[in-house]
Amino acid sequence: MKLIMAIVQDRDRNKLSHALIEQNFRVTKLSSTGGFLKAGNTTFIIGTDDDRLQEALDIIKHNCKSREQAAPPVSPMGGNVEAYAPYPVEIPVGGATVFVLPVEQFHQF
Ligand code: 2BA
């Protein structure tokens, strides 16, 4: 068994959730916050049998898009003044950041 942790943009949350449930995956969604942009995102926890791992990854890949997002201006305070950007900078975010972990035990009591 594998545990998939997938961090996705909030805008992809519902589409991905529906697609996974439709294919009979068990899903838990956590509201999370990106450390860099400090913007809300959603972390999916999906427990699945090994033989369905690739199917789950394909669904995630298919339903999560990369987008440009404005990063807040960088403050020059205490930093390198030459690196100061007084205007928002567009950076690419996503599609999905995915971790796959082996599951040692799975219980439902
Ligand atoms: P954030 O940490 O808010 O990062 C948003 C985007 O900012 C990232 O998109 C990346 O393009 C950029 N970024 C992040 N840290 C950076 C840095 N130190 N310098 C320059 N640019 C940086 P993604 O890579 O697609 O990540 C989207 C979200 O996925 C992240 O939101 C974070 O919540 C999560 N994430 C990404 N990599 C992770 C990792 N190795 N461990 C845990 N969470 C991760």
Coordinates of N, CA and C and ligand atoms in Angstrom, one line a residue:
M1 N 0.8 -1.2 0.0 CA 0.0 0.0 0.0 C 0.9 1.3 0.0
K2 N 0.4 2.3 -0.6 CA 1.1 3.6 -0.7 C 0.2 4.7 -0.2
L3 N 0.9 5.7 0.4 CA 0.2 7.0 0.8 C 0.7 8.1 -0.1
I4 N -0.2 8.7 -0.8 CA 0.1 9.8 -1.7 C -0.3 11.1 -1.0
M5 N 0.7 12.0 -0.9 CA 0.4 13.3 -0.4 C 0.6 14.3 -1.6
A6 N -0.5 14.9 -2.0 CA -0.5 15.8 -3.2 C -0.9 17.2 -2.8
I7 N 0.0 18.2 -3.0 CA -0.3 19.6 -2.7 C -0.7 20.2 -4.0
V8 N -2.0 20.7 -4.0 CA -2.5 21.3 -5.3 C -3.1 22.7 -5.0
Q9 N -3.2 23.4 -6.1 CA -3.8 24.8 -5.9 C -5.3 24.6 -5.6
D10 N -5.8 25.6 -4.8 CA -7.2 25.5 -4.4 C -8.2 25.5 -5.7
R11 N -7.7 26.1 -6.7 CA -8.6 26.2 -7.9 C -8.8 24.8 -8.6
D12 N -7.8 23.8 -8.3 CA -8.0 22.5 -8.8 C -8.6 21.5 -7.9
R13 N -8.9 22.0 -6.7 CA -9.3 21.1 -5.6 C -10.6 20.3 -5.9
N14 N -11.6 21.0 -6.4 CA -12.9 20.3 -6.6 C -12.9 19.3 -7.8
K15 N -12.2 19.8 -8.8 CA -12.1 19.0 -10.0 C -11.4 17.7 -9.7
L16 N -10.3 17.8 -9.0 CA -9.5 16.6 -8.6 C -10.2 15.7 -7.7
S17 N -10.9 16.3 -6.7 CA -11.6 15.5 -5.7 C -12.7 14.7 -6.4
H18 N -13.5 15.3 -7.3 CA -14.5 14.6 -8.0 C -13.9 13.4 -8.9
A19 N -12.8 13.7 -9.6 CA -12.2 12.7 -10.4 C -11.7 11.5 -9.6
L20 N -11.1 11.8 -8.5 CA -10.6 10.7 -7.6 C -11.7 9.8 -7.1
I21 N -12.8 10.5 -6.6 CA -13.9 9.8 -5.9 C -14.6 9.0 -7.0
E22 N -14.8 9.6 -8.2 CA -15.4 8.9 -9.3 C -14.8 7.6 -9.6
Q23 N -13.4 7.5 -9.5 CA -12.7 6.3 -9.8 C -12.5 5.5 -8.5
N24 N -13.2 5.8 -7.4 CA -13.3 4.9 -6.3 C -12.0 5.0 -5.4
F25 N -11.3 6.1 -5.4 CA -10.2 6.3 -4.5 C -10.7 6.9 -3.2
R26 N -10.1 6.6 -2.1 CA -10.4 7.2 -0.8 C -9.5 8.4 -0.6
V27 N -10.1 9.5 -0.2 CA -9.4 10.8 -0.2 C -9.7 11.6 1.1
T28 N -8.7 12.2 1.6 CA -8.9 13.2 2.7 C -8.2 14.5 2.2
K29 N -8.9 15.6 2.4 CA -8.4 16.9 2.0 C -8.1 17.7 3.2
L30 N -6.9 18.3 3.2 CA -6.5 19.2 4.3 C -6.3 20.6 3.7
S31 N -6.8 21.6 4.4 CA -6.5 23.0 4.0 C -5.0 23.3 4.4
S32 N -4.2 23.8 3.5 CA -2.8 24.0 3.8 C -2.4 25.4 3.3
T33 N -1.2 25.8 3.7 CA -0.7 27.1 3.3 C 0.8 26.9 2.7
G34 N 1.0 27.4 1.6 CA 2.4 27.4 1.0 C 3.3 28.2 1.8
G35 N 4.5 27.7 2.1 CA 5.5 28.4 2.9 C 6.0 29.7 2.2
F36 N 6.1 29.6 0.9 CA 6.8 30.7 0.2 C 5.8 31.8 -0.1
L37 N 4.7 31.5 -0.8 CA 3.7 32.5 -1.1 C 2.7 32.8 0.0
K38 N 2.7 32.0 1.0 CA 1.7 32.1 2.1 C 0.3 32.2 1.7
A39 N 0.0 31.5 0.5 CA -1.3 31.4 0.0 C -1.9 30.0 0.3
G40 N -3.2 30.0 0.4 CA -3.9 28.7 0.6 C -3.7 27.7 -0.5
N41 N -3.5 26.5 -0.1 CA -3.5 25.4 -1.1 C -4.2 24.2 -0.4
T42 N -4.3 23.1 -1.1 CA -5.0 21.9 -0.6 C -4.1 20.7 -0.6
T43 N -4.0 20.0 0.5 CA -3.2 18.8 0.5 C -4.1 17.6 0.5
F44 N -4.0 16.7 -0.5 CA -4.8 15.5 -0.6 C -4.0 14.4 0.0
I45 N -4.6 13.6 0.9 CA -4.0 12.4 1.4 C -4.8 11.2 0.8
I46 N -4.1 10.3 0.1 CA -4.8 9.2 -0.6 C -4.1 7.9 -0.3
G47 N -4.8 7.0 0.3 CA -4.2 5.7 0.6 C -4.7 4.8 -0.5
T48 N -3.7 4.1 -1.2 CA -4.2 3.2 -2.3 C -3.3 2.0 -2.4
D49 N -3.9 0.9 -3.0 CA -3.1 -0.3 -3.2 C -2.0 0.0 -4.2
D50 N -0.9 -0.7 -4.1 CA 0.2 -0.4 -5.0 C -0.2 -0.5 -6.5
D51 N -1.0 -1.4 -6.8 CA -1.4 -1.6 -8.3 C -2.3 -0.5 -8.8
R52 N -2.7 0.4 -7.9 CA -3.5 1.6 -8.4 C -2.8 2.9 -8.3
L53 N -1.5 2.8 -7.9 CA -0.7 4.0 -7.7 C -0.6 4.9 -9.0
Q54 N -0.2 4.2 -10.1 CA -0.1 5.0 -11.3 C -1.4 5.6 -11.8
E55 N -2.5 4.9 -11.6 CA -3.8 5.4 -12.0 C -4.1 6.7 -11.2
A56 N -3.8 6.7 -9.9 CA -4.0 7.9 -9.1 C -3.1 9.1 -9.5
L57 N -1.8 8.7 -9.8 CA -0.9 9.8 -10.3 C -1.4 10.4 -11.6
D58 N -1.9 9.5 -12.5 CA -2.4 10.0 -13.8 C -3.5 11.0 -13.6
I59 N -4.4 10.6 -12.7 CA -5.6 11.5 -12.4 C -5.2 12.8 -11.9
I60 N -4.2 12.8 -10.9 CA -3.7 14.1 -10.4 C -3.0 14.9 -11.5
K61 N -2.2 14.3 -12.3 CA -1.5 15.0 -13.4 C -2.5 15.6 -14.3
H62 N -3.6 14.9 -14.6 CA -4.6 15.3 -15.6 C -5.4 16.5 -15.1
N63 N -5.6 16.6 -13.8 CA -6.5 17.6 -13.2 C -5.9 18.8 -12.6
C64 N -4.6 18.9 -12.6 CA -3.9 20.0 -11.9 C -3.0 20.7 -12.9
K65 N -3.3 22.0 -13.0 CA -2.6 22.9 -14.0 C -1.5 23.8 -13.3
S66 N -0.5 24.0 -14.0 CA 0.5 25.0 -13.6 C 0.0 26.4 -14.0
R67 N 0.1 27.4 -13.0 CA -0.3 28.8 -13.3 C 0.7 29.7 -12.8
E68 N 0.7 30.9 -13.3 CA 1.5 32.0 -12.8 C 0.8 32.7 -11.7
Q69 N 1.5 33.0 -10.6 CA 0.9 33.6 -9.5 C 1.8 34.7 -9.0
A70 N 1.3 35.9 -8.6 CA 2.1 37.0 -8.2 C 2.7 36.8 -6.8
A71 N 4.0 36.9 -6.7 CA 4.7 36.8 -5.4 C 4.8 38.2 -4.9
P72 N 4.7 38.4 -3.6 CA 4.7 39.7 -3.0 C 6.1 40.4 -3.3
P73 N 6.1 41.7 -3.3 CA 7.4 42.4 -3.5 C 8.4 42.0 -2.5
V74 N 9.7 41.9 -2.9 CA 10.7 41.5 -1.9 C 11.2 42.7 -1.1
S75 N 11.2 42.6 0.2 CA 11.7 43.8 1.0 C 13.2 43.9 1.0
P76 N 13.7 45.1 0.9 CA 15.2 45.2 1.0 C 15.7 45.2 2.4
M77 N 14.8 45.2 3.4 CA 15.2 45.3 4.8 C 16.1 44.2 5.2
G78 N 17.3 44.5 5.6 CA 18.3 43.5 6.0 C 18.8 42.6 5.0
G79 N 18.4 42.9 3.7 CA 18.9 42.0 2.6 C 19.7 42.7 1.6
N80 N 19.9 42.2 0.5 CA 20.7 42.7 -0.6 C 19.8 43.8 -1.3
V81 N 20.2 45.0 -1.3 CA 19.4 46.1 -1.9 C 19.3 45.9 -3.4
E82 N 20.4 45.3 -4.0 CA 20.3 45.0 -5.5 C 19.3 44.0 -5.9
A83 N 18.9 43.2 -4.9 CA 17.8 42.2 -5.2 C 16.4 42.7 -5.0
Y84 N 16.3 44.0 -4.6 CA 15.0 44.5 -4.2 C 14.1 44.6 -5.5
A85 N 12.9 44.0 -5.4 CA 12.0 44.1 -6.5 C 10.7 44.8 -5.9
P86 N 10.5 46.1 -6.2 CA 9.4 46.8 -5.6 C 8.0 46.5 -6.2
Y87 N 8.0 45.6 -7.1 CA 6.7 45.2 -7.8 C 6.5 43.7 -7.7
P88 N 5.2 43.3 -7.8 CA 5.0 41.8 -7.7 C 5.7 41.1 -8.8
V89 N 6.2 39.9 -8.6 CA 6.9 39.1 -9.6 C 6.0 37.9 -9.8
E90 N 5.8 37.5 -11.1 CA 5.0 36.3 -11.4 C 5.9 35.1 -11.4
I91 N 5.4 34.1 -10.6 CA 6.2 32.8 -10.6 C 5.2 31.7 -10.9
P92 N 5.8 30.6 -11.5 CA 4.9 29.4 -11.8 C 4.6 28.6 -10.5
V93 N 3.4 28.2 -10.3 CA 3.0 27.4 -9.2 C 2.3 26.2 -9.7
G94 N 2.6 25.0 -9.2 CA 2.0 23.8 -9.5 C 2.4 23.3 -10.9
G95 N 1.6 22.5 -11.5 CA 0.4 21.7 -11.2 C 0.3 21.2 -9.7
A96 N 0.8 20.0 -9.5 CA 0.7 19.3 -8.2 C 2.1 19.0 -7.7
T97 N 2.4 19.1 -6.4 CA 3.6 18.6 -5.8 C 3.2 17.3 -5.1
V98 N 3.8 16.2 -5.5 CA 3.3 14.9 -5.0 C 4.4 14.1 -4.3
F99 N 4.1 13.6 -3.2 CA 5.0 12.7 -2.4 C 4.3 11.3 -2.4
V100 N 5.1 10.3 -2.6 CA 4.6 8.9 -2.5 C 5.3 8.2 -1.4
L101 N 4.6 7.7 -0.3 CA 5.3 7.1 0.8 C 4.8 5.6 0.9
P102 N 5.7 4.7 1.4 CA 5.3 3.4 1.6 C 4.5 3.4 3.0
V103 N 3.4 2.5 3.0 CA 2.6 2.4 4.2 C 3.0 1.1 4.9
E104 N 3.4 1.3 6.2 CA 3.9 0.1 6.9 C 2.7 -0.7 7.4
Q105 N 1.7 0.0 7.9 CA 0.4 -0.6 8.4 C -0.7 0.3 8.1
F106 N -1.9 -0.4 7.9 CA -3.2 0.4 7.7 C -4.2 -0.3 8.6
H107 N -4.9 0.5 9.4 CA -5.9 0.0 10.3 C -7.1 0.9 10.2
Q108 N -8.3 0.3 10.3 CA -9.5 1.1 10.6 C -10.2 0.4 11.7
F109 N -10.2 1.0 12.9 CA -10.8 0.4 14.1 C -12.3 0.9 14.2
Ligands
2BA1 P1 4.7 27.8 -1.8 O1 5.7 27.4 -0.8 O2 3.9 28.9 -1.5 O3 5.5 28.0 -3.2 C1 4.8 28.5 -4.3 C2 5.7 28.6 -5.5 O4 6.8 29.5 -5.2 C3 6.4 27.3 -5.8 O5 5.6 26.5 -6.7 C4 7.7 27.7 -6.5 O6 7.5 28.1 -7.9 C5 8.0 29.0 -5.8 N1 9.0 28.8 -4.7 C6 8.8 28.2 -3.6 N2 9.9 28.3 -2.7 C7 10.7 29.0 -3.4 C8 12.0 29.5 -3.1 N3 12.7 29.2 -1.9 N4 12.6 30.4 -4.0 C9 12.0 30.7 -5.2 N5 10.8 30.2 -5.5 C10 10.2 29.4 -4.7 P2 5.6 24.9 -6.5 O7 7.0 24.4 -6.5 O8 4.7 24.4 -7.6 O9 5.0 24.6 -5.1 C11 3.6 24.8 -4.8 C12 3.4 24.5 -3.3 O10 3.7 23.1 -3.1 C13 4.3 25.3 -2.4 O11 3.7 26.5 -2.1 C14 4.3 24.4 -1.1 O12 3.1 24.5 -0.4 C15 4.3 23.0 -1.7 N6 5.6 22.4 -1.9 C16 6.4 22.5 -3.0 N7 7.5 21.8 -2.8 C17 7.5 21.3 -1.6 C18 8.4 20.5 -0.8 N8 9.6 20.1 -1.2 N9 8.0 20.2 0.5 C19 6.8 20.6 1.0 N10 5.9 21.3 0.3 C20 6.3 21.7 -1.0

